[in-house]
Amino acid sequence: MKGNVRLGSRILWIYVLAALVGGLAVSYVVLTALDSPKFESREGILDLTQVELEKNPQKLTGEWAFYWQQLLSPEELKSDLPETDRHWINVPGSWSGEEWDGELLRGTGYGTYRLLVKLSDKDQQERLALRIPSIFHAYKLWVNGELLAEVGTVGTDQASMTPHLSTKFVFVQPRSDTIELVMQVSNFHHHRGGITKSIDLGGSDFLTTKTNLNLAMDMFITASLLVVGLYNLLLFVLRRKDRAPLYFGIFTVLLGIRSLFNGELIFNQWVPRFPWEMQFKIEYLILSLSGMIIMMYFDSIFPNYVSRWFRRSSQIVTSVCCLIILVTPALIYTQLLLPIGVVVVAHMIYLMIGLIRLTARGQDGTSIFLLASVITLVTVVNDFLYYNGLSLIENASPLGLLVFTIAQMILLSSRFTRTAANEERIASELQVVNEKLIQMNMNLEQTVEERTQDLSAAHHDLRNSYDQLLHSEQGRKKLLAYITHDLRMPLASMLGYVEAVQDNVKPERNERYLKYIRENTIRINRMIEELSFLSHLETGQVSYRLEQVSVKKFLRHFFEQYELVVRDAGLDFVLDIADTQDYGAGSAIAAIDTQRLDQALFNLISNAMKFTARGGTIRMSLQMEQRNEAYFAIIGIEDSGTGIPPDQLEQIFNRNYRYDQPGMEKGVQGSGLGLAICREIILGHGGNVRAESDGSRGATFYVTLPCINDEGRDA
């Protein structure tokens, strides 16, 4: 049994992990496709003549002209420069790893970018704008020869350069059908240099609105994270026993601080002179600590689940990363971005595996934790890919972390709510118990009487159980009697055939005898099944699942289901449903167990098919009848067969009744139980069944079912 549980859990983990991996892949593909640029430059020229930038801003991506180790002004670029000085470089992207004169460039250095943008006729008259993201790590930007933006100090070495991060928004008024962008970029403080993020070009109004919306979104996310974090820290101060709010509050506050240094760089706009090195150290320290803090939060919610080796490994790795960040310059510790990302993702994957196991065990609160973790993992992985130049989606992790934070708020709130509810419930139960004790002491006689009533009720339940067992035993005896009575003759017949084959009485008929034995065996099996079902019906051991069903819709479905069966037998099958509108909106609704009623009607159809020659007709009809303000649905099944003698109409529904019409070509033969089963099923629906025939041609069976009136009560 333990092995089965373990196997089932393992299969569940495999399915869930596969779903997580698939979800990550699909999410990344979809997001990347949505953010992919529609137009890209080729050899330093971006053709946007087929698009209106006023309403459709574009990202200036593709090949830009690049001059390594040269800080050139627009005037200098107009002079004749050697072709060997110019290369093509993809933007966005770092120059780190690019090949130049047979060598791979490092992240430190400087260079000049140049791009020509061709505009449409309409955009030449519009006021355009450029949204410039943070560029690593100092730059100057000229547009059509005019210096429009400068961040930090561009220099040719570390001493002459001042790094700074800032987003810029500049307006451009085209003077012709082209715009020339020249940008000097230098970096001596980070392991990646160059234009690593996309520059947006579009209508000034549109980009202004987009920038303001991005800024509002960043401020909303930051404020939400800080408020949630401070709220949880306050909860911990008020109730120090539970450490989950402490770790979650620290985690959320740190994320809120980190979000100030991402996206629209809100902190840089508030404190422009804040040291660049300190900013990066804070961001990397928060990133390094996040994995360990969320692990401690997880351990506080689900105690004793995080293994000791993982906890110790997390503390050691996190301490080493933080120490390197504190004592080394940015040029060194920024190279740890990918390892830090791997550590953070490893924490999340480990915790998600634990969440999967806890979810499989039915642990409360793990499902919402797992869902939020998946969303967060998608955004965190995307951001690590983006900062390493492998994704087009920028700064998605704050939104994912906000979703994670909200989910954890729901989880913590539910825990507090359950705790309070449990306390109230316990207090209420204690009060009830106290009142009961007082009442028992004050009125012991009443308590004894109540206990006596309980014993009487238990005795009544036992009596009912005994009656049910007795009823089942009677059904078993009746079934045994049925089998003994009905199987005696076919078994005796089969025994005679077997003895004839054994004694080799007529060898030429052995094959025919074996065929008879096989047919009788099949018939006996079918008869046993029908006898068992009929016995259950007669002893009330068959339950009915009654539903309010339209009789007309039921008959149409029944007709469509068995039409081909009847027609394949060479018979016509006709459905005749009369108009029932005169009997009220609910008059054609009945309480029906569709499966059982389907079985009963099919028994009647099968009976009609047995006694109707090929070319005959079976007609099924529906009529409504009103009797003393009650409505009844009358289902008729009429055949054009041989008919039933009038003196036998009352006997055909008996279990032991057999009627074989002489001269029938089909040689029909049955167990005779179909009509008996049909009658029991109809009686179980509160209806009745009867037959009419003149004995010479055809027979009609009528099934009457009570209908339900408009108020939903039995009519």
XYZ file of C-alpha atoms in Angstrom:
715
model
C 0.000 0.000 0.000
C 2.853 2.396 0.856
C 4.492 1.640 -2.430
C 1.339 2.585 -4.308
C 1.088 5.913 -2.502
C 4.737 6.684 -3.129
C 4.374 5.821 -6.816
C 1.266 7.950 -7.182
C 2.964 10.925 -5.542
C 5.989 10.572 -7.811
C 3.775 10.561 -10.886
C 1.995 13.663 -9.605
C 5.328 15.440 -9.131
C 6.391 14.543 -12.646
C 3.157 15.922 -14.106
C 3.341 19.131 -12.099
C 7.017 19.700 -12.892
C 6.300 19.114 -16.571
C 3.468 21.642 -16.377
C 5.777 24.174 -14.699
C 8.494 23.762 -17.308
C 5.942 23.977 -20.106
C 4.372 27.043 -18.548
C 7.750 28.765 -18.276
C 8.576 28.021 -21.890
C 5.184 29.090 -23.228
C 5.140 32.268 -21.109
C 8.599 33.241 -22.270
C 7.787 32.611 -25.933
C 4.503 34.535 -25.746
C 5.965 37.518 -23.900
C 8.969 37.656 -26.199
C 6.730 37.480 -29.266
C 4.556 40.319 -27.957
C 7.584 42.534 -27.311
C 9.505 41.657 -30.486
C 10.244 44.655 -32.740
C 8.494 44.829 -36.096
C 11.224 46.808 -37.867
C 14.989 46.396 -37.529
C 17.815 48.442 -38.952
C 20.259 47.070 -41.487
C 23.832 48.416 -41.746
C 23.001 51.485 -39.685
C 19.783 52.440 -41.528
C 16.269 51.947 -40.096
C 13.479 52.341 -42.640
C 10.274 53.537 -40.919
C 8.636 55.081 -43.968
C 5.835 52.508 -43.809
C 4.773 53.262 -40.253
C 3.290 56.294 -38.489
C 5.394 56.894 -35.403
C 2.834 59.289 -33.977
C 0.543 56.364 -33.107
C 2.928 53.406 -33.388
C 6.212 53.971 -31.536
C 9.048 51.710 -32.585
C 12.114 50.302 -30.884
C 15.370 51.299 -32.572
C 16.734 47.776 -32.828
C 18.990 46.090 -35.318
C 22.419 46.928 -36.736
C 23.981 50.273 -35.745
C 27.263 51.630 -37.010
C 29.879 51.225 -34.266
C 33.307 52.803 -33.832
C 35.311 51.105 -31.082
C 37.678 53.077 -28.874
C 36.648 56.317 -30.590
C 34.519 59.144 -29.193
C 33.337 60.837 -32.378
C 31.059 63.855 -32.740
C 28.497 64.149 -35.577
C 30.847 66.521 -37.433
C 33.700 64.043 -37.213
C 31.473 61.245 -38.498
C 30.697 63.283 -41.621
C 34.362 63.282 -42.561
C 35.849 60.392 -44.465
C 36.727 57.729 -41.915
C 38.489 54.488 -42.800
C 36.096 51.609 -43.411
C 38.137 49.504 -41.011
C 37.091 51.789 -38.142
C 33.425 51.043 -38.659
C 31.675 47.841 -37.716
C 28.047 46.835 -37.322
C 26.731 45.942 -33.870
C 23.309 44.746 -32.776
C 21.300 47.011 -30.471
C 20.163 46.274 -27.826
C 23.170 44.308 -26.708
C 26.519 44.652 -24.988
C 29.720 45.037 -26.940
C 31.188 42.492 -24.548
C 31.952 39.358 -26.553
C 31.817 41.116 -29.940
C 34.673 40.308 -32.321
C 36.893 43.230 -33.375
C 40.005 42.701 -35.512
C 40.098 39.045 -34.533
C 39.751 39.688 -30.806
C 36.775 39.495 -28.466
C 35.910 42.781 -26.773
C 35.657 43.038 -23.020
C 32.927 44.879 -21.145
C 35.114 47.868 -20.343
C 35.892 50.471 -22.979
C 34.204 53.165 -25.038
C 32.827 53.708 -28.512
C 30.464 55.636 -30.740
C 27.120 54.452 -32.141
C 25.383 55.913 -35.177
C 21.937 55.243 -36.692
C 19.978 56.853 -39.550
C 16.185 56.646 -39.289
C 14.065 57.209 -42.421
C 10.682 58.765 -41.674
C 7.355 58.758 -43.454
C 6.018 61.955 -45.005
C 3.540 62.463 -42.157
C 6.106 61.992 -39.378
C 8.320 64.699 -40.909
C 5.732 67.240 -39.760
C 5.148 65.750 -36.306
C 6.871 66.367 -33.018
C 8.577 63.127 -32.049
C 10.228 61.937 -28.866
C 12.942 59.536 -27.780
C 12.687 57.490 -24.588
C 16.213 56.491 -23.585
C 16.595 53.780 -20.916
C 19.565 53.418 -18.577
C 22.722 52.799 -20.610
C 25.884 51.256 -19.172
C 27.184 53.599 -17.883
C 27.720 57.080 -19.314
C 26.705 58.523 -22.666
C 26.135 61.577 -24.839
C 23.382 61.691 -27.449
C 23.226 63.915 -30.521
C 20.106 64.056 -32.695
C 20.609 65.704 -36.084
C 23.844 67.217 -34.791
C 22.264 68.691 -31.632
C 23.330 67.443 -28.194
C 20.062 66.493 -26.462
C 21.042 64.174 -23.619
C 24.055 63.524 -21.409
C 24.197 61.100 -18.489
C 27.350 60.768 -16.401
C 30.691 61.756 -17.839
C 31.979 60.007 -20.938
C 35.691 59.279 -20.749
C 38.433 57.169 -22.249
C 39.528 55.601 -18.952
C 38.176 54.929 -15.482
C 39.623 58.102 -14.025
C 38.056 60.434 -16.612
C 34.652 58.713 -16.624
C 31.798 59.164 -14.143
C 29.147 56.411 -14.223
C 25.492 57.215 -13.705
C 22.128 55.627 -14.409
C 19.084 57.552 -15.535
C 16.213 57.326 -17.988
C 15.785 60.258 -20.348
C 12.942 61.613 -22.407
C 13.880 64.059 -25.195
C 11.809 65.718 -27.914
C 12.814 65.695 -31.568
C 11.549 67.929 -34.349
C 12.551 66.366 -37.710
C 14.067 68.727 -40.266
C 14.013 66.308 -43.173
C 13.029 62.756 -44.014
C 15.830 61.295 -41.849
C 16.966 61.491 -38.250
C 20.602 60.929 -37.354
C 21.390 59.536 -33.907
C 24.969 59.646 -32.647
C 25.757 58.305 -29.179
C 29.072 58.176 -27.342
C 29.120 55.442 -24.675
C 31.821 54.557 -22.170
C 31.994 51.969 -19.387
C 34.806 51.128 -16.991
C 32.819 50.059 -13.928
C 30.596 47.172 -15.079
C 31.342 43.883 -16.804
C 28.815 44.740 -19.558
C 28.977 47.943 -21.569
C 26.987 49.461 -24.414
C 23.356 50.038 -25.294
C 21.848 47.006 -23.587
C 18.228 48.221 -23.669
C 15.976 49.357 -26.502
C 15.494 53.043 -27.312
C 11.908 53.997 -28.201
C 11.045 56.492 -30.954
C 7.482 57.724 -31.412
C 4.970 60.506 -31.094
C 5.699 62.818 -28.181
C 2.186 62.609 -26.731
C 2.040 58.833 -26.999
C 5.486 58.241 -25.494
C 4.848 60.808 -22.754
C 1.700 58.951 -21.761
C 3.487 55.607 -21.907
C 6.382 56.904 -19.794
C 4.009 58.369 -17.214
C 2.086 55.091 -17.067
C 5.324 53.150 -16.578
C 6.348 55.562 -13.836
C 2.945 55.275 -12.163
C 3.123 51.486 -12.374
C 6.610 51.431 -10.821
C 5.486 53.770 -8.043
C 2.400 51.661 -7.400
C 4.428 48.454 -7.205
C 7.043 50.069 -4.969
C 4.468 51.609 -2.639
C 2.518 48.350 -2.460
C 5.609 46.332 -1.578
C 6.743 48.812 1.069
C 3.305 49.113 2.672
C 2.820 45.341 2.746
C 6.303 44.842 4.174
C 5.900 47.442 6.929
C 2.479 46.029 7.799
C 3.928 42.543 8.287
C 6.827 43.886 10.359
C 4.264 45.597 12.590
C 2.384 42.306 12.923
C 5.584 40.641 14.085
C 6.211 43.393 16.633
C 2.730 42.839 18.050
C 3.008 39.037 17.992
C 6.614 37.830 18.131
C 5.760 34.157 18.438
C 5.132 33.782 14.711
C 8.235 34.608 12.637
C 6.540 34.284 9.234
C 5.473 37.998 9.148
C 9.062 38.997 10.100
C 10.712 37.194 7.192
C 7.964 38.128 4.781
C 8.092 41.771 5.889
C 11.882 41.940 5.436
C 11.599 40.240 2.052
C 8.879 42.618 0.840
C 10.594 45.796 2.100
C 13.846 44.782 0.411
C 11.971 44.122 -2.831
C 10.318 47.520 -2.560
C 13.718 49.191 -2.124
C 15.147 47.249 -5.069
C 12.244 48.266 -7.306
C 13.318 51.894 -6.807
C 16.505 51.090 -8.754
C 14.768 49.355 -11.687
C 12.397 50.328 -14.468
C 12.071 54.108 -14.539
C 14.788 54.445 -11.839
C 12.570 56.346 -9.404
C 15.309 56.639 -6.776
C 17.704 58.259 -9.259
C 15.070 60.858 -10.078
C 14.583 61.619 -6.381
C 18.285 61.588 -5.439
C 20.273 62.318 -8.637
C 23.616 62.560 -6.787
C 23.311 59.230 -4.985
C 26.615 57.282 -5.411
C 26.452 54.913 -8.349
C 28.576 52.245 -6.601
C 26.364 52.292 -3.510
C 23.261 51.912 -5.669
C 24.599 48.790 -7.359
C 25.790 47.274 -4.073
C 22.323 47.704 -2.551
C 20.651 46.166 -5.572
C 22.995 43.156 -5.697
C 22.870 42.617 -1.922
C 19.070 42.526 -1.986
C 19.161 40.136 -4.902
C 21.602 37.826 -3.107
C 19.633 37.852 0.160
C 16.210 37.268 -1.416
C 16.652 33.516 -1.919
C 17.709 32.829 1.670
C 14.996 35.068 3.166
C 12.202 33.432 1.178
C 13.591 30.035 2.249
C 13.385 31.118 5.912
C 9.845 32.374 5.327
C 8.891 29.035 3.788
C 10.440 27.172 6.723
C 8.463 29.283 9.205
C 5.158 28.520 7.454
C 5.862 24.814 6.931
C 8.183 23.930 9.850
C 10.721 21.122 9.675
C 10.360 20.743 5.931
C 13.471 22.547 4.622
C 16.356 20.122 5.027
C 19.303 21.044 7.231
C 21.831 20.680 4.418
C 19.903 23.038 2.149
C 19.472 25.617 4.914
C 23.174 25.514 5.727
C 24.179 25.609 2.045
C 21.910 28.600 1.467
C 23.438 30.501 4.361
C 27.004 29.784 3.236
C 26.456 30.659 -0.436
C 24.499 33.807 0.426
C 27.168 34.955 2.897
C 29.949 34.435 0.333
C 28.041 36.398 -2.336
C 27.309 39.271 0.060
C 30.936 39.396 1.206
C 32.194 39.568 -2.391
C 29.701 42.355 -3.184
C 30.763 44.368 -0.119
C 34.562 44.161 -0.584
C 34.950 44.213 -4.380
C 34.200 46.927 -6.967
C 31.239 46.678 -9.340
C 33.482 45.576 -12.194
C 34.076 42.320 -10.293
C 30.867 41.537 -8.435
C 28.608 42.399 -11.381
C 30.065 39.328 -13.082
C 28.259 37.304 -10.410
C 24.835 38.241 -11.781
C 24.346 34.896 -13.509
C 25.572 32.780 -10.524
C 23.393 34.832 -8.166
C 20.463 34.274 -10.494
C 21.144 30.545 -10.523
C 21.207 30.525 -6.703
C 17.911 32.440 -6.459
C 16.225 30.220 -9.051
C 17.604 27.120 -7.289
C 15.971 28.319 -4.058
C 12.654 28.810 -5.841
C 12.786 25.422 -7.573
C 13.658 23.663 -4.308
C 10.776 25.352 -2.541
C 8.381 24.602 -5.416
C 9.309 20.917 -5.254
C 8.479 21.062 -1.580
C 5.204 22.830 -2.362
C 4.332 20.105 -4.859
C 4.889 17.442 -2.227
C 2.858 19.346 0.348
C 0.068 19.925 -2.180
C 0.017 16.204 -2.967
C -0.421 15.557 0.762
C -3.315 18.025 0.946
C -1.448 20.652 3.006
C -3.617 23.739 3.444
C -2.426 26.931 1.705
C 0.163 25.314 -0.579
C -1.799 25.628 -3.825
C -1.882 29.442 -3.818
C 1.782 29.502 -2.698
C 2.701 27.218 -5.607
C 0.762 29.239 -8.195
C 2.322 32.526 -7.068
C 5.784 30.922 -7.071
C 5.348 29.784 -10.683
C 4.410 33.309 -11.786
C 7.324 34.787 -9.860
C 9.764 32.248 -11.265
C 8.710 33.112 -14.819
C 9.339 36.834 -14.269
C 12.598 36.344 -12.336
C 14.050 34.005 -14.960
C 13.009 36.467 -17.674
C 14.806 39.348 -15.923
C 17.996 37.342 -15.521
C 17.809 36.474 -19.207
C 17.160 40.125 -20.031
C 20.112 41.439 -18.029
C 22.297 38.866 -19.765
C 21.004 39.941 -23.200
C 18.873 36.846 -23.816
C 15.337 38.301 -23.511
C 13.410 41.271 -24.868
C 11.052 41.706 -21.901
C 12.353 44.345 -19.476
C 11.858 44.539 -15.702
C 9.087 41.957 -15.325
C 10.144 40.671 -11.894
C 8.643 43.566 -9.811
C 5.190 42.751 -11.153
C 5.708 39.023 -10.562
C 6.999 39.711 -7.059
C 3.964 41.911 -6.388
C 1.721 38.999 -7.397
C 3.761 36.766 -5.101
C 3.444 39.303 -2.291
C -0.319 39.591 -2.689
C -0.630 35.809 -2.679
C 1.418 35.606 0.518
C -0.734 38.317 2.077
C -3.755 36.190 1.307
C -2.011 33.151 2.785
C -0.964 34.973 5.974
C -4.371 36.619 6.303
C -6.051 33.246 5.982
C -3.746 31.877 8.698
C -4.625 34.732 11.044
C -8.284 34.347 10.160
C -8.200 30.616 10.824
C -6.403 31.194 14.121
C -8.994 33.722 15.228
C -11.814 31.514 13.978
C -10.389 28.521 15.844
C -10.148 30.539 19.031
C -13.732 31.689 18.630
C -14.830 28.169 17.830
C -13.027 26.727 20.855
C -14.486 29.413 23.096
C -17.929 28.759 21.683
C -17.528 25.002 22.114
C -16.359 25.463 25.703
C -19.332 27.679 26.396
C -21.687 25.126 24.880
C -20.082 22.313 26.874
C -20.335 24.375 30.052
C -23.986 25.080 29.421
C -24.604 21.406 28.768
C -22.878 20.438 32.018
C -24.960 22.957 33.946
C -28.093 21.685 32.273
C -27.158 18.070 33.034
C -26.567 18.897 36.679
C -29.847 20.794 36.942
C -31.968 18.260 35.110
C -30.418 14.806 35.171
C -33.754 13.184 34.439
C -34.067 15.083 31.164
C -30.570 13.997 30.208
C -31.433 10.364 30.874
C -34.553 10.745 28.756
C -32.522 12.231 25.886
C -30.063 9.355 26.095
C -32.974 6.917 26.084
C -34.309 8.564 22.944
C -30.865 8.267 21.352
C -30.782 4.570 22.196
C -34.268 4.186 20.762
C -33.163 5.917 17.563
C -30.101 3.648 17.386
C -32.354 0.637 17.924
C -34.595 1.887 15.136
C -31.594 2.232 12.820
C -30.472 -1.285 13.687
C -33.983 -2.551 13.011
C -33.988 -0.863 9.609
C -30.609 -2.384 8.843
C -31.918 -5.796 9.837
C -34.973 -5.356 7.609
C -32.728 -4.397 4.708
C -30.570 -7.465 5.262
C -33.685 -9.627 5.475
C -34.974 -8.059 2.266
C -31.659 -8.753 0.564
C -31.774 -12.364 1.790
C -35.286 -12.738 0.383
C -34.052 -11.352 -2.926
C -31.182 -13.822 -2.884
C -33.554 -16.730 -2.235
C -35.915 -15.486 -4.945
C -33.035 -15.189 -7.423
C -31.906 -18.719 -6.510
C -35.459 -19.976 -7.057
C -35.639 -18.171 -10.426
C -32.352 -19.668 -11.539
C -33.356 -23.169 -10.333
C -36.686 -22.966 -12.139
C -35.691 -21.249 -15.372
C -32.366 -22.925 -15.991
C -33.520 -26.497 -15.419
C -34.935 -26.993 -18.901
C -32.075 -25.408 -20.957
C -29.508 -27.233 -18.828
C -31.325 -30.542 -19.347
C -31.429 -29.829 -23.080
C -27.711 -29.059 -23.125
C -26.997 -32.251 -21.153
C -28.881 -34.270 -23.784
C -26.820 -32.691 -26.586
C -23.588 -33.342 -24.703
C -24.495 -37.017 -24.152
C -25.422 -37.327 -27.826
C -21.993 -35.990 -28.807
C -20.201 -38.207 -26.275
C -22.097 -41.350 -27.361
C -21.564 -40.414 -30.997
C -25.256 -41.120 -31.688
C -25.323 -39.212 -34.959
C -21.850 -38.058 -35.853
C -23.098 -36.037 -38.785
C -25.045 -33.825 -36.346
C -22.243 -33.246 -33.839
C -21.482 -29.802 -35.278
C -25.143 -28.838 -35.030
C -25.320 -30.147 -31.437
C -22.281 -28.060 -30.481
C -23.928 -25.032 -32.045
C -27.066 -25.676 -29.949
C -24.898 -26.032 -26.816
C -23.152 -22.701 -27.567
C -26.432 -20.883 -28.226
C -27.990 -22.271 -25.030
C -24.907 -21.255 -23.055
C -25.173 -17.675 -24.347
C -28.888 -17.710 -23.619
C -28.311 -18.982 -20.056
C -25.729 -16.241 -19.374
C -28.114 -13.576 -20.629
C -30.968 -15.133 -18.636
C -28.894 -15.108 -15.427
C -28.092 -11.406 -15.895
C -31.745 -10.570 -16.514
C -32.922 -12.724 -13.581
C -30.446 -11.004 -11.270
C -31.549 -7.531 -12.397
C -35.242 -8.462 -12.149
C -34.683 -9.849 -8.652
C -33.048 -6.570 -7.590
C -35.954 -4.625 -9.063
C -38.592 -6.721 -7.317
C -36.845 -6.507 -3.926
C -36.281 -2.747 -4.194
C -32.476 -2.955 -4.335
C -32.235 -0.773 -7.457
C -32.011 2.966 -6.780
C -33.358 5.564 -9.184
C -31.686 8.896 -9.951
C -34.713 10.953 -10.882
C -34.289 14.228 -12.753
C -36.815 16.669 -14.138
C -36.608 15.955 -17.868
C -38.672 17.028 -20.868
C -40.429 13.889 -22.103
C -40.440 15.168 -25.685
C -36.681 15.805 -25.692
C -36.088 12.404 -24.086
C -38.150 10.597 -26.737
C -36.442 12.478 -29.591
C -33.042 11.497 -28.202
C -34.206 7.894 -27.725
C -35.543 7.787 -31.295
C -32.269 9.153 -32.750
C -30.267 6.658 -30.682
C -32.087 3.517 -31.849
C -33.372 4.542 -35.283
C -30.544 2.839 -37.161
C -30.890 -0.306 -35.012
C -34.552 -0.684 -35.998
C -33.985 0.200 -39.635
C -31.079 -2.266 -39.890
C -33.603 -4.951 -38.920
C -35.611 -4.081 -42.045
C -38.316 -2.135 -40.205
C -39.597 1.417 -40.446
C -39.284 3.489 -37.254
C -41.646 6.455 -36.861
C -41.830 9.079 -34.079
C -45.165 10.844 -33.597
C -45.197 13.524 -30.881
C -48.419 15.460 -30.445
C -48.571 19.140 -29.528
C -48.539 19.467 -25.721
C -48.765 23.257 -25.495
C -52.421 23.167 -24.399
C -51.450 21.500 -21.130
C -49.260 24.257 -19.708
C -45.575 25.090 -19.851
C -44.523 22.388 -17.415
C -46.939 19.653 -18.431
C -44.388 17.707 -20.504
C -41.820 17.528 -17.667
C -41.482 14.302 -15.673
C -39.188 12.960 -12.945
C -37.182 10.377 -14.889
C -34.130 8.184 -14.416
C -33.091 8.450 -18.074
C -30.881 5.337 -18.024
C -33.560 3.086 -16.505
C -36.395 4.462 -18.661
C -34.196 4.068 -21.734
C -33.733 0.382 -20.787
C -37.479 -0.126 -20.294
C -38.479 1.459 -23.621
C -35.760 -0.442 -25.470
C -37.150 -3.704 -24.060
C -40.521 -2.754 -25.578
C -38.873 -1.842 -28.906
C -36.918 -5.133 -28.898
C -40.113 -7.048 -28.181
C -41.846 -5.314 -31.116
C -38.881 -6.073 -33.419
C -39.042 -9.787 -32.510
C -42.652 -10.168 -33.571
C -42.666 -7.854 -36.618
C -41.683 -9.200 -40.029
C -39.303 -7.296 -42.323
C -40.983 -4.403 -44.066
C -43.164 -3.733 -41.034
C -43.411 -0.525 -39.015
C -42.812 0.408 -35.393
C -44.392 3.692 -34.318
C -43.557 5.543 -31.104
C -45.931 8.323 -30.014
C -46.502 10.760 -27.145
C -49.859 12.028 -25.899
C -50.764 14.144 -22.881
C -53.751 13.371 -20.673
C -55.343 15.361 -17.852
C -57.039 13.602 -14.955
C -58.393 15.641 -12.040
C -55.956 18.549 -12.505
C -53.068 16.134 -12.907
C -51.119 15.598 -16.124
C -49.786 12.339 -17.503
C -47.474 11.570 -20.420
C -48.588 8.500 -22.356
C -45.878 6.923 -24.505
C -47.188 4.503 -27.111
C -45.148 1.853 -28.946
C -47.141 0.271 -31.780
C -45.958 -2.479 -34.135
C -47.439 -4.130 -37.224
C -46.501 -7.624 -36.100
C -48.492 -10.758 -35.409
C -50.402 -9.395 -32.451
C -51.176 -10.865 -29.025
C -54.273 -12.912 -28.188
C -56.581 -10.750 -26.041
C -56.838 -13.403 -23.361
C -53.058 -13.229 -22.822
C -52.686 -9.456 -22.529
C -52.763 -9.588 -18.711
C -50.092 -12.292 -18.599
C -47.398 -10.944 -20.911
C -45.750 -8.914 -18.124
C -45.384 -11.949 -15.875
C -41.869 -13.293 -15.446
C -42.709 -16.864 -16.548
C -44.778 -15.849 -19.575
C -43.649 -17.190 -22.982
C -45.400 -16.630 -26.284
C -43.997 -17.958 -29.547
C -46.117 -17.096 -32.561
C -46.276 -20.117 -34.887
C -45.028 -19.578 -38.405
C -42.600 -16.778 -37.570
C -39.722 -16.725 -40.035
C -37.289 -15.187 -37.538
C -37.647 -18.015 -35.066
C -37.684 -15.503 -32.264
C -36.861 -16.786 -28.858
C -36.172 -14.947 -25.644
C -36.021 -15.315 -21.911
C -39.398 -13.692 -21.461
C -37.936 -11.338 -18.844
C -37.818 -8.129 -20.904
C -41.446 -7.131 -20.331
C -41.251 -8.054 -16.632
C -38.175 -5.821 -16.240
C -39.958 -3.061 -18.159
C -42.972 -3.209 -15.819
C -40.807 -3.008 -12.672
C -38.896 0.026 -14.004
C -42.109 1.881 -14.951
C -43.614 1.094 -11.538
C -40.437 2.502 -9.967
C -41.233 5.804 -11.750
C -44.747 5.858 -10.304
C -46.338 4.949 -13.646
C -47.841 1.890 -15.275
C -47.623 -0.086 -18.508
C -50.317 -1.990 -20.406
C -50.826 -3.627 -23.820
C -53.632 -3.652 -26.396
C -54.086 -6.036 -29.342
C -56.942 -7.661 -31.283
C -54.880 -10.853 -31.640
C -54.684 -10.716 -35.424
C -52.386 -7.843 -36.393
C -50.113 -5.663 -34.353
C -49.903 -4.722 -30.699
C -49.627 -1.423 -28.839
C -47.915 -0.901 -25.487
C -48.769 2.200 -23.452
C -46.391 3.614 -20.799
C -48.002 6.199 -18.515
C -45.784 8.568 -16.506
C -46.929 11.302 -14.065
C -45.829 14.813 -15.050
C -44.830 17.850 -12.991
C -46.805 21.089 -12.969
C -45.436 24.630 -13.285
C -44.649 24.922 -9.570
C -42.318 21.941 -9.777
C -44.648 19.635 -7.780
C -46.130 16.350 -8.901
C -49.267 17.130 -10.833
